[in-house]
mmCIF file of C-alpha atoms in Angstrom:
data_model
loop_
_atom_site.group_PDB
_atom_site.id
_atom_site.type_symbol
_atom_site.label_atom_id
_atom_site.label_comp_id
_atom_site.label_asym_id
_atom_site.label_seq_id
_atom_site.Cartn_x
_atom_site.Cartn_y
_atom_site.Cartn_z
ATOM 1 C CA MET A 1 0.000 0.000 0.000
ATOM 2 C CA ALA A 2 1.018 3.604 -0.607
ATOM 3 C CA HIS A 3 -0.523 7.039 -0.418
ATOM 4 C CA LEU A 4 -0.211 10.337 -2.244
ATOM 5 C CA ARG A 5 -0.461 13.670 -0.459
ATOM 6 C CA VAL A 6 -1.399 16.920 -2.214
ATOM 7 C CA VAL A 7 1.027 19.574 -0.905
ATOM 8 C CA HIS A 8 0.219 22.359 -3.393
ATOM 9 C CA GLY A 9 -2.834 22.899 -5.565
ATOM 10 C CA ARG A 10 -6.536 22.301 -5.206
ATOM 11 C CA ALA A 11 -7.923 18.776 -5.182
ATOM 12 C CA GLU A 12 -11.020 17.044 -3.859
ATOM 13 C CA ALA A 13 -9.050 15.528 -0.955
ATOM 14 C CA GLU A 14 -5.673 16.011 0.674
ATOM 15 C CA VAL A 15 -4.584 12.359 0.868
ATOM 16 C CA TYR A 16 -5.268 9.552 -1.617
ATOM 17 C CA GLU A 17 -4.682 5.901 -0.813
ATOM 18 C CA LEU A 18 -3.149 3.909 -3.660
ATOM 19 C CA GLY A 19 -4.086 0.334 -4.397
ATOM 20 C CA PRO A 20 -2.268 -1.979 -6.821
ATOM 21 C CA GLU A 21 -4.433 -0.714 -9.687
ATOM 22 C CA GLY A 22 -2.920 2.735 -9.282
ATOM 23 C CA LEU A 23 -4.398 6.202 -9.541
ATOM 24 C CA GLU A 24 -4.858 8.640 -12.415
ATOM 25 C CA ILE A 25 -4.142 12.331 -11.862
ATOM 26 C CA GLY A 26 -5.495 15.092 -14.063
ATOM 27 C CA ARG A 27 -7.916 17.938 -14.553
ATOM 28 C CA GLY A 28 -10.813 15.739 -15.672
ATOM 29 C CA CYS A 29 -9.935 12.166 -14.688
ATOM 30 C CA ASP A 30 -11.848 9.784 -12.406
ATOM 31 C CA GLY A 31 -9.017 9.500 -9.883
ATOM 32 C CA LEU A 32 -7.201 12.426 -8.303
ATOM 33 C CA ARG A 33 -8.863 15.415 -9.928
ATOM 34 C CA ILE A 34 -6.922 18.672 -9.624
ATOM 35 C CA ASP A 35 -8.217 22.177 -10.247
ATOM 36 C CA ASP A 36 -5.306 23.274 -12.437
ATOM 37 C CA GLN A 37 -5.907 24.653 -15.915
ATOM 38 C CA ARG A 38 -2.313 23.964 -16.938
ATOM 39 C CA ALA A 39 -2.754 20.244 -16.278
ATOM 40 C CA SER A 40 -4.112 17.880 -18.915
ATOM 41 C CA ARG A 41 -7.430 16.129 -18.384
ATOM 42 C CA ARG A 42 -5.619 12.811 -17.995
ATOM 43 C CA HIS A 43 -2.092 13.806 -17.084
ATOM 44 C CA VAL A 44 -0.299 10.888 -15.399
ATOM 45 C CA ARG A 45 -0.952 7.582 -13.709
ATOM 46 C CA VAL A 46 0.781 6.271 -10.581
ATOM 47 C CA PHE A 47 0.711 2.474 -10.544
ATOM 48 C CA HIS A 48 2.419 -0.569 -9.062
ATOM 49 C CA ALA A 49 4.573 -2.735 -11.316
ATOM 50 C CA ALA A 50 6.877 -5.680 -10.730
ATOM 51 C CA ALA A 51 9.739 -3.313 -9.969
ATOM 52 C CA GLY A 52 7.679 -1.197 -7.548
ATOM 53 C CA TRP A 53 5.698 2.018 -7.815
ATOM 54 C CA CYS A 54 6.027 3.881 -11.107
ATOM 55 C CA LEU A 55 4.737 6.944 -12.930
ATOM 56 C CA GLU A 56 3.314 6.908 -16.456
ATOM 57 C CA ASP A 57 2.532 9.982 -18.538
ATOM 58 C CA LEU A 58 -0.859 9.633 -20.240
ATOM 59 C CA GLY A 59 -0.054 11.822 -23.225
ATOM 60 C CA SER A 60 -0.123 15.091 -21.311
ATOM 61 C CA ARG A 61 0.581 18.398 -23.018
ATOM 62 C CA ASN A 62 3.405 19.560 -20.730
ATOM 63 C CA GLY A 63 4.861 16.501 -18.990
ATOM 64 C CA GLY A 64 6.082 17.366 -15.505
ATOM 65 C CA PHE A 65 8.856 16.949 -12.969
ATOM 66 C CA LEU A 66 9.815 14.060 -10.724
ATOM 67 C CA ASP A 67 12.155 14.985 -7.863
ATOM 68 C CA GLY A 68 13.047 18.101 -9.833
ATOM 69 C CA ARG A 69 13.901 16.316 -13.088
ATOM 70 C CA ALA A 70 11.726 16.873 -16.126
ATOM 71 C CA PHE A 71 9.870 13.971 -17.683
ATOM 72 C CA ALA A 72 8.514 14.297 -21.189
ATOM 73 C CA PRO A 73 4.986 13.525 -22.448
ATOM 74 C CA GLY A 74 4.783 9.819 -23.197
ATOM 75 C CA THR A 75 7.043 8.654 -20.347
ATOM 76 C CA THR A 76 5.940 5.076 -19.717
ATOM 77 C CA GLN A 77 7.504 3.772 -16.510
ATOM 78 C CA ALA A 78 9.482 6.138 -14.249
ATOM 79 C CA PRO A 79 10.340 4.533 -10.864
ATOM 80 C CA LEU A 80 9.073 6.233 -7.728
ATOM 81 C CA ALA A 81 10.934 6.127 -4.423
ATOM 82 C CA ASP A 82 9.517 6.788 -0.976
ATOM 83 C CA GLY A 83 9.095 10.539 -0.566
ATOM 84 C CA ALA A 84 9.107 11.198 -4.325
ATOM 85 C CA LEU A 85 8.064 14.743 -5.245
ATOM 86 C CA ILE A 86 5.814 14.937 -8.309
ATOM 87 C CA ARG A 87 5.056 18.260 -9.982
ATOM 88 C CA LEU A 88 2.324 18.578 -12.606
ATOM 89 C CA ALA A 89 1.853 22.168 -13.757
ATOM 90 C CA ASN A 90 1.071 24.112 -10.546
ATOM 91 C CA SER A 91 0.275 21.048 -8.437
ATOM 92 C CA LEU A 92 2.705 19.196 -6.174
ATOM 93 C CA PHE A 93 2.388 15.748 -4.584
ATOM 94 C CA VAL A 94 4.506 13.600 -2.267
ATOM 95 C CA LEU A 95 4.360 9.792 -2.547
ATOM 96 C CA ARG A 96 4.784 7.650 0.556
ATOM 97 C CA LEU A 97 5.245 3.891 0.388
ATOM 98 C CA SER A 98 3.058 3.277 3.419
ATOM 99 C CA PRO A 99 -0.692 3.135 4.069
ATOM 100 C CA ALA A 100 -2.597 6.378 4.360
ATOM 101 C CA PRO A 101 -2.467 7.787 7.910
ATOM 102 C CA ASN A 102 -5.201 7.062 10.397
ATOM 103 C CA ALA A 103 -7.798 9.801 10.339
ATOM 104 C CA GLU A 104 -8.265 9.753 14.112
ATOM 105 C CA PRO A 105 -7.165 13.034 15.738
ATOM 106 C CA GLU A 106 -3.981 13.059 17.788
ATOM 107 C CA PRO A 107 -3.556 14.816 21.165
ATOM 108 C CA PRO A 108 -3.126 18.540 20.432
ATOM 109 C CA ALA A 109 -0.212 18.808 22.873
ATOM 110 C CA LEU A 110 1.772 16.217 20.927
ATOM 111 C CA VAL A 111 0.966 17.824 17.579
ATOM 112 C CA ALA A 112 2.063 21.199 18.953
ATOM 113 C CA ALA A 113 5.280 19.665 20.274
ATOM 114 C CA PHE A 114 6.206 18.116 16.939
ATOM 115 C CA PRO A 115 3.974 19.222 14.029
ATOM 116 C CA GLY A 116 3.914 17.400 10.736
ATOM 117 C CA VAL A 117 1.794 15.183 8.507
ATOM 118 C CA SER A 118 4.542 12.814 7.359
ATOM 119 C CA PRO A 119 4.709 9.198 8.569
ATOM 120 C CA GLN A 120 7.998 10.109 10.271
ATOM 121 C CA ALA A 121 6.407 12.930 12.248
ATOM 122 C CA ARG A 122 3.553 10.652 13.314
ATOM 123 C CA GLU A 123 6.058 8.037 14.485
ATOM 124 C CA VAL A 124 7.885 10.648 16.576
ATOM 125 C CA ARG A 125 4.580 11.600 18.208
ATOM 126 C CA ARG A 126 3.763 7.942 18.845
ATOM 127 C CA ARG A 127 7.049 7.558 20.710
ATOM 128 C CA LEU A 128 6.457 10.835 22.537
ATOM 129 C CA ALA A 129 3.097 9.597 23.783
ATOM 130 C CA ALA A 130 4.838 6.562 25.329
ATOM 131 C CA LEU A 131 7.720 8.551 26.821
ATOM 132 C CA ALA A 132 6.042 11.756 28.026
ATOM 133 C CA GLY A 133 5.683 12.045 31.775
ATOM 134 C CA GLY A 134 7.084 8.555 32.363
ATOM 135 C CA ALA A 135 10.233 7.297 34.063
ATOM 136 C CA GLY A 136 13.627 6.165 32.855
ATOM 137 C CA HIS A 137 16.342 8.115 31.104
ATOM 138 C CA VAL A 138 15.944 8.903 27.395
ATOM 139 C CA LEU A 139 18.416 9.561 24.583
ATOM 140 C CA VAL A 140 17.206 11.756 21.684
ATOM 141 C CA LEU A 141 19.162 11.574 18.409
ATOM 142 C CA GLY A 142 19.119 13.867 15.396
ATOM 143 C CA GLU A 143 20.995 16.350 13.253
ATOM 144 C CA ALA A 144 21.484 19.945 14.320
ATOM 145 C CA GLY A 145 18.278 21.941 14.056
ATOM 146 C CA VAL A 146 15.765 19.060 13.799
ATOM 147 C CA GLY A 147 13.989 20.003 17.032
ATOM 148 C CA LYS A 148 15.630 17.714 19.611
ATOM 149 C CA GLU A 149 15.211 20.155 22.486
ATOM 150 C CA ARG A 150 11.551 20.690 21.570
ATOM 151 C CA VAL A 151 11.016 16.926 21.721
ATOM 152 C CA ALA A 152 12.999 16.613 24.950
ATOM 153 C CA ARG A 153 10.772 19.207 26.626
ATOM 154 C CA ALA A 154 7.706 17.337 25.398
ATOM 155 C CA ILE A 155 9.059 14.182 27.061
ATOM 156 C CA ALA A 156 9.265 16.113 30.331
ATOM 157 C CA GLY A 157 5.513 16.586 30.245
ATOM 158 C CA ASP A 158 4.364 18.669 33.228
ATOM 159 C CA ARG A 159 7.686 18.359 35.069
ATOM 160 C CA ALA A 160 10.004 21.340 35.196
ATOM 161 C CA VAL A 161 13.119 21.213 33.004
ATOM 162 C CA VAL A 162 16.661 22.112 34.048
ATOM 163 C CA ALA A 163 18.612 22.524 30.799
ATOM 164 C CA VAL A 164 22.370 22.062 30.584
ATOM 165 C CA ASP A 165 24.606 22.919 27.618
ATOM 166 C CA CYS A 166 27.109 20.088 27.884
ATOM 167 C CA GLY A 167 29.608 21.871 25.659
ATOM 168 C CA ALA A 168 29.865 24.643 28.256
ATOM 169 C CA LEU A 169 30.716 22.289 31.134
ATOM 170 C CA ALA A 170 34.495 22.417 31.173
ATOM 171 C CA GLY A 171 37.044 22.074 33.964
ATOM 172 C CA GLU A 172 36.165 22.566 37.620
ATOM 173 C CA ARG A 173 33.244 24.797 36.757
ATOM 174 C CA GLY A 174 31.640 21.914 34.963
ATOM 175 C CA ARG A 175 32.242 19.599 37.904
ATOM 176 C CA GLY A 176 30.671 22.011 40.347
ATOM 177 C CA GLU A 177 27.801 22.917 38.077
ATOM 178 C CA LEU A 178 26.703 19.452 37.070
ATOM 179 C CA LEU A 179 27.057 17.149 40.039
ATOM 180 C CA VAL A 180 28.702 18.617 43.132
ATOM 181 C CA HIS A 181 27.325 21.234 45.493
ATOM 182 C CA ALA A 182 29.676 22.695 48.114
ATOM 183 C CA SER A 183 28.493 25.269 50.620
ATOM 184 C CA GLY A 184 28.928 28.692 49.065
ATOM 185 C CA ALA A 185 29.761 27.280 45.620
ATOM 186 C CA ALA A 186 29.234 29.664 42.747
ATOM 187 C CA TRP A 187 27.311 27.113 40.704
ATOM 188 C CA PRO A 188 24.732 24.933 42.455
ATOM 189 C CA ALA A 189 24.660 21.289 41.490
ATOM 190 C CA LEU A 190 22.160 20.956 38.675
ATOM 191 C CA VAL A 191 21.305 17.419 39.686
ATOM 192 C CA ALA A 192 20.372 18.638 43.156
ATOM 193 C CA THR A 193 18.474 21.576 41.670
ATOM 194 C CA ALA A 194 16.555 19.309 39.329
ATOM 195 C CA LYS A 195 15.348 17.055 42.188
ATOM 196 C CA ASP A 196 12.245 15.411 40.764
ATOM 197 C CA CYS A 197 12.380 17.478 37.577
ATOM 198 C CA VAL A 198 13.871 16.612 34.196
ATOM 199 C CA LEU A 199 17.579 17.215 33.653
ATOM 200 C CA LEU A 200 18.025 18.047 29.959
ATOM 201 C CA LEU A 201 21.603 17.378 28.879
ATOM 202 C CA ASP A 202 21.839 19.121 25.520
ATOM 203 C CA GLU A 203 24.468 17.609 23.184
ATOM 204 C CA ILE A 204 25.761 15.099 25.699
ATOM 205 C CA GLY A 205 28.368 14.027 23.159
ATOM 206 C CA ASP A 206 30.217 17.271 23.975
ATOM 207 C CA LEU A 207 30.578 16.291 27.641
ATOM 208 C CA SER A 208 34.189 15.556 28.595
ATOM 209 C CA LEU A 209 35.204 12.062 29.700
ATOM 210 C CA ALA A 210 35.825 13.370 33.227
ATOM 211 C CA ARG A 211 32.301 14.772 33.456
ATOM 212 C CA GLN A 212 30.913 11.542 31.968
ATOM 213 C CA ALA A 213 32.553 9.540 34.764
ATOM 214 C CA GLU A 214 30.915 11.768 37.386
ATOM 215 C CA LEU A 215 27.562 11.427 35.637
ATOM 216 C CA LEU A 216 27.750 7.630 35.583
ATOM 217 C CA ARG A 217 26.979 7.127 39.279
ATOM 218 C CA PHE A 218 23.914 9.314 39.091
ATOM 219 C CA LEU A 219 22.669 7.415 36.047
ATOM 220 C CA ASP A 220 23.292 4.173 37.934
ATOM 221 C CA ASP A 221 21.512 4.830 41.219
ATOM 222 C CA GLY A 222 20.445 8.480 41.303
ATOM 223 C CA THR A 223 23.053 9.521 43.892
ATOM 224 C CA HIS A 224 25.566 12.378 44.018
ATOM 225 C CA ARG A 225 27.921 13.738 46.670
ATOM 226 C CA VAL A 226 28.620 17.080 48.256
ATOM 227 C CA VAL A 227 32.282 18.104 48.353
ATOM 228 C CA GLY A 228 33.882 17.040 51.622
ATOM 229 C CA ASP A 229 30.903 14.920 52.674
ATOM 230 C CA ALA A 230 31.078 11.126 52.710
ATOM 231 C CA HIS A 231 27.316 10.768 52.514
ATOM 232 C CA ALA A 232 25.654 10.311 49.162
ATOM 233 C CA LEU A 233 22.571 12.347 48.345
ATOM 234 C CA ARG A 234 19.792 11.013 46.193
ATOM 235 C CA GLY A 235 18.206 12.943 43.348
ATOM 236 C CA GLU A 236 15.067 12.022 41.478
ATOM 237 C CA ALA A 237 15.800 13.858 38.256
ATOM 238 C CA ARG A 238 14.974 12.102 35.000
ATOM 239 C CA VAL A 239 17.735 12.575 32.446
ATOM 240 C CA VAL A 240 16.832 13.359 28.846
ATOM 241 C CA ALA A 241 19.990 13.661 26.761
ATOM 242 C CA THR A 242 20.246 14.889 23.175
ATOM 243 C CA THR A 243 23.026 14.372 20.661
ATOM 244 C CA ARG A 244 23.623 15.319 17.046
ATOM 245 C CA GLY A 245 26.350 12.688 16.629
ATOM 246 C CA TYR A 246 26.560 8.915 16.668
ATOM 247 C CA LEU A 247 27.594 8.043 20.214
ATOM 248 C CA GLU A 248 28.370 4.451 19.190
ATOM 249 C CA ARG A 249 31.096 5.746 16.877
ATOM 250 C CA ALA A 250 32.337 8.105 19.592
ATOM 251 C CA ALA A 251 32.502 5.134 21.982
ATOM 252 C CA GLU A 252 34.514 3.146 19.420
ATOM 253 C CA ARG A 253 36.986 6.043 19.226
ATOM 254 C CA GLY A 254 37.176 6.247 22.994
ATOM 255 C CA ASP A 255 35.564 9.710 23.065
ATOM 256 C CA PHE A 256 32.436 8.569 24.892
ATOM 257 C CA ARG A 257 32.035 6.066 27.702
ATOM 258 C CA ARG A 258 30.237 2.894 26.751
ATOM 259 C CA ASP A 259 28.814 2.484 30.256
ATOM 260 C CA VAL A 260 27.231 5.945 30.155
ATOM 261 C CA LEU A 261 25.734 5.156 26.743
ATOM 262 C CA ALA A 262 24.390 1.857 28.084
ATOM 263 C CA ARG A 263 22.699 3.598 31.035
ATOM 264 C CA LEU A 264 21.045 6.137 28.736
ATOM 265 C CA ARG A 265 19.652 3.322 26.611
ATOM 266 C CA ALA A 266 18.719 0.962 29.453
ATOM 267 C CA SER A 267 15.068 1.995 29.883
ATOM 268 C CA HIS A 268 14.077 3.096 26.394
ATOM 269 C CA ALA A 269 15.331 2.733 22.848
ATOM 270 C CA PRO A 270 16.784 6.048 21.586
ATOM 271 C CA LEU A 271 14.290 8.383 19.949
ATOM 272 C CA ALA A 272 15.583 9.339 16.491
ATOM 273 C CA ILE A 273 14.298 12.612 15.002
ATOM 274 C CA PRO A 274 14.378 12.428 11.173
ATOM 275 C CA ALA A 275 15.999 15.179 9.128
ATOM 276 C CA LEU A 276 13.717 17.712 7.457
ATOM 277 C CA ARG A 277 14.741 16.567 3.958
ATOM 278 C CA ASP A 278 13.334 13.109 4.777
ATOM 279 C CA ARG A 279 9.870 14.504 5.585
ATOM 280 C CA ARG A 280 9.274 16.898 2.718
ATOM 281 C CA GLU A 281 5.535 17.205 3.208
ATOM 282 C CA ASP A 282 6.106 18.742 6.652
ATOM 283 C CA LEU A 283 7.795 21.794 5.121
ATOM 284 C CA VAL A 284 4.425 23.400 4.359
ATOM 285 C CA GLY A 285 3.222 23.252 7.961
ATOM 286 C CA TRP A 286 6.534 24.317 9.483
ATOM 287 C CA SER A 287 6.753 27.260 7.065
ATOM 288 C CA ALA A 288 3.282 28.416 8.126
ATOM 289 C CA ARG A 289 4.249 28.062 11.789
ATOM 290 C CA PHE A 290 7.405 30.152 11.356
ATOM 291 C CA ALA A 291 5.468 32.762 9.373
ATOM 292 C CA ARG A 292 2.931 33.056 12.208
ATOM 293 C CA ASP A 293 5.780 33.402 14.702
ATOM 294 C CA ALA A 294 7.004 36.341 12.581
ATOM 295 C CA GLY A 295 3.549 37.925 12.617
ATOM 296 C CA LEU A 296 2.282 36.811 9.199
ATOM 297 C CA GLU A 297 -0.931 34.863 8.654
ATOM 298 C CA ALA A 298 -1.484 33.568 5.096
ATOM 299 C CA ASP A 299 -3.433 30.746 3.489
ATOM 300 C CA ALA A 300 -0.697 29.988 0.932
ATOM 301 C CA LEU A 301 2.907 31.047 1.408
ATOM 302 C CA TRP A 302 4.501 29.596 -1.727
ATOM 303 C CA THR A 303 3.932 29.424 -5.456
ATOM 304 C CA ALA A 304 4.379 25.985 -6.994
ATOM 305 C CA GLY A 305 7.885 26.798 -8.241
ATOM 306 C CA ALA A 306 9.022 28.217 -4.919
ATOM 307 C CA LEU A 307 7.666 25.271 -2.938
ATOM 308 C CA GLU A 308 9.382 22.874 -5.344
ATOM 309 C CA CYS A 309 12.683 24.664 -4.607
ATOM 310 C CA VAL A 310 12.015 24.447 -0.877
ATOM 311 C CA MET A 311 11.163 20.734 -1.022
ATOM 312 C CA LEU A 312 14.150 19.791 -3.162
ATOM 313 C CA PHE A 313 16.656 21.608 -0.945
ATOM 314 C CA PRO A 314 18.606 19.327 1.472
ATOM 315 C CA TRP A 315 18.293 21.676 4.514
ATOM 316 C CA SER A 316 21.491 20.611 6.269
ATOM 317 C CA LYS A 317 20.586 22.895 9.201
ATOM 318 C CA ASN A 318 16.986 21.674 9.174
ATOM 319 C CA LEU A 319 14.302 23.717 10.953
ATOM 320 C CA ARG A 320 16.780 26.365 12.032
ATOM 321 C CA ALA A 321 17.603 27.226 8.411
ATOM 322 C CA LEU A 322 13.973 27.071 7.232
ATOM 323 C CA ARG A 323 12.929 29.443 10.007
ATOM 324 C CA GLN A 324 15.604 31.920 8.924
ATOM 325 C CA VAL A 325 14.455 31.834 5.287
ATOM 326 C CA VAL A 326 10.807 32.371 6.253
ATOM 327 C CA HIS A 327 11.628 35.170 8.690
ATOM 328 C CA ASP A 328 13.802 36.880 6.060
ATOM 329 C CA LEU A 329 10.962 36.726 3.523
ATOM 330 C CA VAL A 330 8.512 38.146 6.043
ATOM 331 C CA ALA A 331 10.959 40.926 6.936
ATOM 332 C CA ALA A 332 11.462 41.763 3.244
ATOM 333 C CA GLY A 333 7.790 42.692 3.122
ATOM 334 C CA GLY A 334 6.820 40.909 -0.090
ATOM 335 C CA PRO A 335 3.282 39.525 0.280
ATOM 336 C CA PRO A 336 2.735 35.806 -0.238
ATOM 337 C CA PRO A 337 2.562 33.704 -2.196
ATOM 338 C CA TRP A 338 6.335 33.971 -2.470
ATOM 339 C CA SER A 339 7.791 33.103 -5.889
ATOM 340 C CA SER A 340 11.023 31.281 -6.606
ATOM 341 C CA GLU A 341 12.619 34.591 -7.616
ATOM 342 C CA MET A 342 12.267 35.770 -4.019
ATOM 343 C CA LEU A 343 14.133 32.781 -2.553
ATOM 344 C CA PRO A 344 17.810 32.760 -1.565
ATOM 345 C CA ASP A 345 20.126 32.000 -4.491
ATOM 346 C CA GLU A 346 21.249 28.686 -2.999
ATOM 347 C CA LEU A 347 17.723 27.243 -3.102
ATOM 348 C CA ARG A 348 17.198 28.128 -6.774
ATOM 349 C CA ALA A 349 20.724 27.015 -7.672
ATOM 350 C CA HIS A 350 20.156 23.614 -6.103
ATOM 351 C CA ARG A 351 17.037 23.032 -8.194
ATOM 352 C CA SER A 352 18.927 24.111 -11.334
ATOM 353 C CA VAL A 353 21.615 21.538 -10.586
ATOM 354 C CA VAL A 354 19.000 18.822 -10.105
ATOM 355 C CA ARG A 355 17.289 19.681 -13.375
ATOM 356 C CA ALA A 356 20.574 19.821 -15.243
ATOM 357 C CA ARG A 357 21.235 16.172 -14.387
ATOM 358 C CA GLY A 358 18.760 15.229 -17.067
ATOM 359 C CA ALA A 359 15.301 13.785 -17.504
ATOM 360 C CA ILE A 360 14.205 10.373 -16.288
ATOM 361 C CA GLU A 361 14.084 8.923 -19.774
ATOM 362 C CA ALA A 362 16.995 10.816 -21.302
ATOM 363 C CA ALA A 363 17.670 9.884 -24.910
ATOM 364 C CA PRO A 364 21.427 10.256 -25.589
ATOM 365 C CA ALA A 365 20.884 10.047 -29.343
ATOM 366 C CA ARG A 366 18.996 13.326 -29.265
ATOM 367 C CA ASP A 367 22.089 15.118 -27.935
ATOM 368 C CA SER A 368 23.554 14.826 -31.447
ATOM 369 C CA LEU A 369 20.832 17.127 -32.789
ATOM 370 C CA PRO A 370 21.733 20.774 -33.464
ATOM 371 C CA VAL A 371 21.934 22.811 -30.256
ATOM 372 C CA PRO A 372 19.665 25.871 -30.173
ATOM 373 C CA THR A 373 21.604 29.067 -29.583
ATOM 374 C CA ARG A 374 21.103 31.298 -26.578
ATOM 375 C CA GLN A 375 19.475 33.898 -28.821
ATOM 376 C CA ALA A 376 17.058 31.325 -30.271
ATOM 377 C CA ILE A 377 16.006 30.190 -26.797
ATOM 378 C CA GLU A 378 15.496 33.773 -25.609
ATOM 379 C CA ALA A 379 13.379 34.592 -28.663
ATOM 380 C CA ALA A 380 11.252 31.467 -28.207
ATOM 381 C CA MET A 381 10.715 32.284 -24.509
ATOM 382 C CA ILE A 382 9.434 35.746 -25.433
ATOM 383 C CA GLU A 383 7.138 34.384 -28.139
ATOM 384 C CA ALA A 384 5.760 31.678 -25.822
ATOM 385 C CA HIS A 385 5.287 34.086 -22.908
ATOM 386 C CA GLY A 386 7.618 31.998 -20.781
ATOM 387 C CA ASN A 387 5.751 28.697 -21.262
ATOM 388 C CA MET A 388 8.712 26.324 -21.223
ATOM 389 C CA ALA A 389 6.756 23.410 -22.710
ATOM 390 C CA ALA A 390 5.789 25.632 -25.651
ATOM 391 C CA VAL A 391 9.403 26.831 -25.949
ATOM 392 C CA ALA A 392 10.591 23.214 -26.167
ATOM 393 C CA ARG A 393 8.061 22.481 -28.922
ATOM 394 C CA ARG A 394 9.078 25.578 -30.907
ATOM 395 C CA LEU A 395 12.744 24.607 -30.720
ATOM 396 C CA GLY A 396 12.142 20.882 -31.319
ATOM 397 C CA VAL A 397 13.919 19.736 -28.138
ATOM 398 C CA GLU A 398 12.852 17.708 -25.113
ATOM 399 C CA PRO A 399 11.848 19.823 -22.082
ATOM 400 C CA SER A 400 14.617 18.218 -20.034
ATOM 401 C CA ARG A 401 17.206 19.236 -22.659
ATOM 402 C CA LEU A 402 15.814 22.760 -22.742
ATOM 403 C CA TYR A 403 16.305 23.111 -18.964
ATOM 404 C CA ARG A 404 19.883 21.838 -19.284
ATOM 405 C CA LEU A 405 20.562 24.395 -22.011
ATOM 406 C CA CYS A 406 19.068 27.200 -19.900
ATOM 407 C CA SER A 407 21.383 26.211 -17.061
ATOM 408 C CA ALA A 408 24.380 26.072 -19.399
ATOM 409 C CA PHE A 409 23.562 29.502 -20.907
ATOM 410 C CA GLU A 410 22.694 30.886 -17.434
ATOM 411 C CA LEU A 411 19.252 31.856 -18.678
ATOM 412 C CA ARG A 412 16.761 32.580 -15.922
ATOM 413 C CA TYR A 413 13.184 31.513 -16.364
ATOM 414 C CA GLU A 414 10.115 31.864 -14.195
ATOM 415 C CA ASP A 415 8.264 28.585 -13.967
ATOM 416 C CA ASP A 416 5.331 29.990 -12.034
ATOM 417 C CA PHE A 417 3.754 31.563 -15.130
ATOM 418 C CA VAL A 418 0.096 31.191 -16.066
ATOM 419 C CA THR A 419 -0.424 29.961 -19.599
ATOM 420 C CA PRO A 420 -2.125 32.731 -21.633
ATOM 421 C CA PRO A 421 -5.516 31.879 -23.195
#
């Protein structure tokens, strides 16, 4: 089973479950009907073949894009991977190789803690529901900027959180601040302060080996000592640790104690937060959230071309980088929907690189045909009012080849045009 989610454009439903017989998409088909005048009546079909899920063009006028690469009208069997991004005219879809999500509402607190409609986001919330407010230490894994601290605070539930930046705990200050409390000390012991709260150890992989050794006893039996006192004190703090790195590899290098790692994993399996690029469909919701945080309410933030750029981008800094882009666009004052021309250069450049890699069914023999000149392409773009499919027909080249030529000639084109009547 698989499902297709509409992430841009108007359709009769937001999510469509796919059976083995597949699903047609178009302006006038019996399957997924989209309200998009640039789409053909029967545009494409998504179906299951022996090799897996595939896309077939049904003789459309303009073809489309799959993961940023152009496919020409008549494409018969283009393979689809999990998370594939399909663009048909001004409509965008994400394919997931899993059953359609359960329609039952989730607890609002969990959705607020980790928004998203992707299967990955739902799995994070499922784990959160089991971990929140419970007992036992927890290790949260994920790249920088994926929202680990947000998730860690959700695990705390109603308990207060004492947050510690492990990278800042160095030398004697770190010893006094984390575990030891002497009378008159400048930094109270955070374990003692936390008591029955949650001790959030942010980026525990940055904690020195000396501090890890001091932490081990507390993880073992919940005790810590005051300087100069032989009696152990007991704390009831629940430890939630986050890390952007692979602690197993750090342990193999000798940079992280295996016994500390074992204690953190003793009660619960680590909670892995997926990268933003692996849950493309969540970009729409997170963008709207960041726009609201910046004081902007809008029904649609992106044009189809801009959202395609956003969804194709790898987002190495995840939510942190997306928030910055959205806040910059809000600050610039341009009203939504934002077009691709308004995006940072790196987002548009990445899509250009993807498109330049060629179409799904590239025909090498066609590369021996005469190459249209820059001037010929520019003239055809003016005559066709920017309609790239019409430009390709005028020049007698495949749409995928036309996009490669535009990249080679550094010709800019706006793909969010509306086809003139």
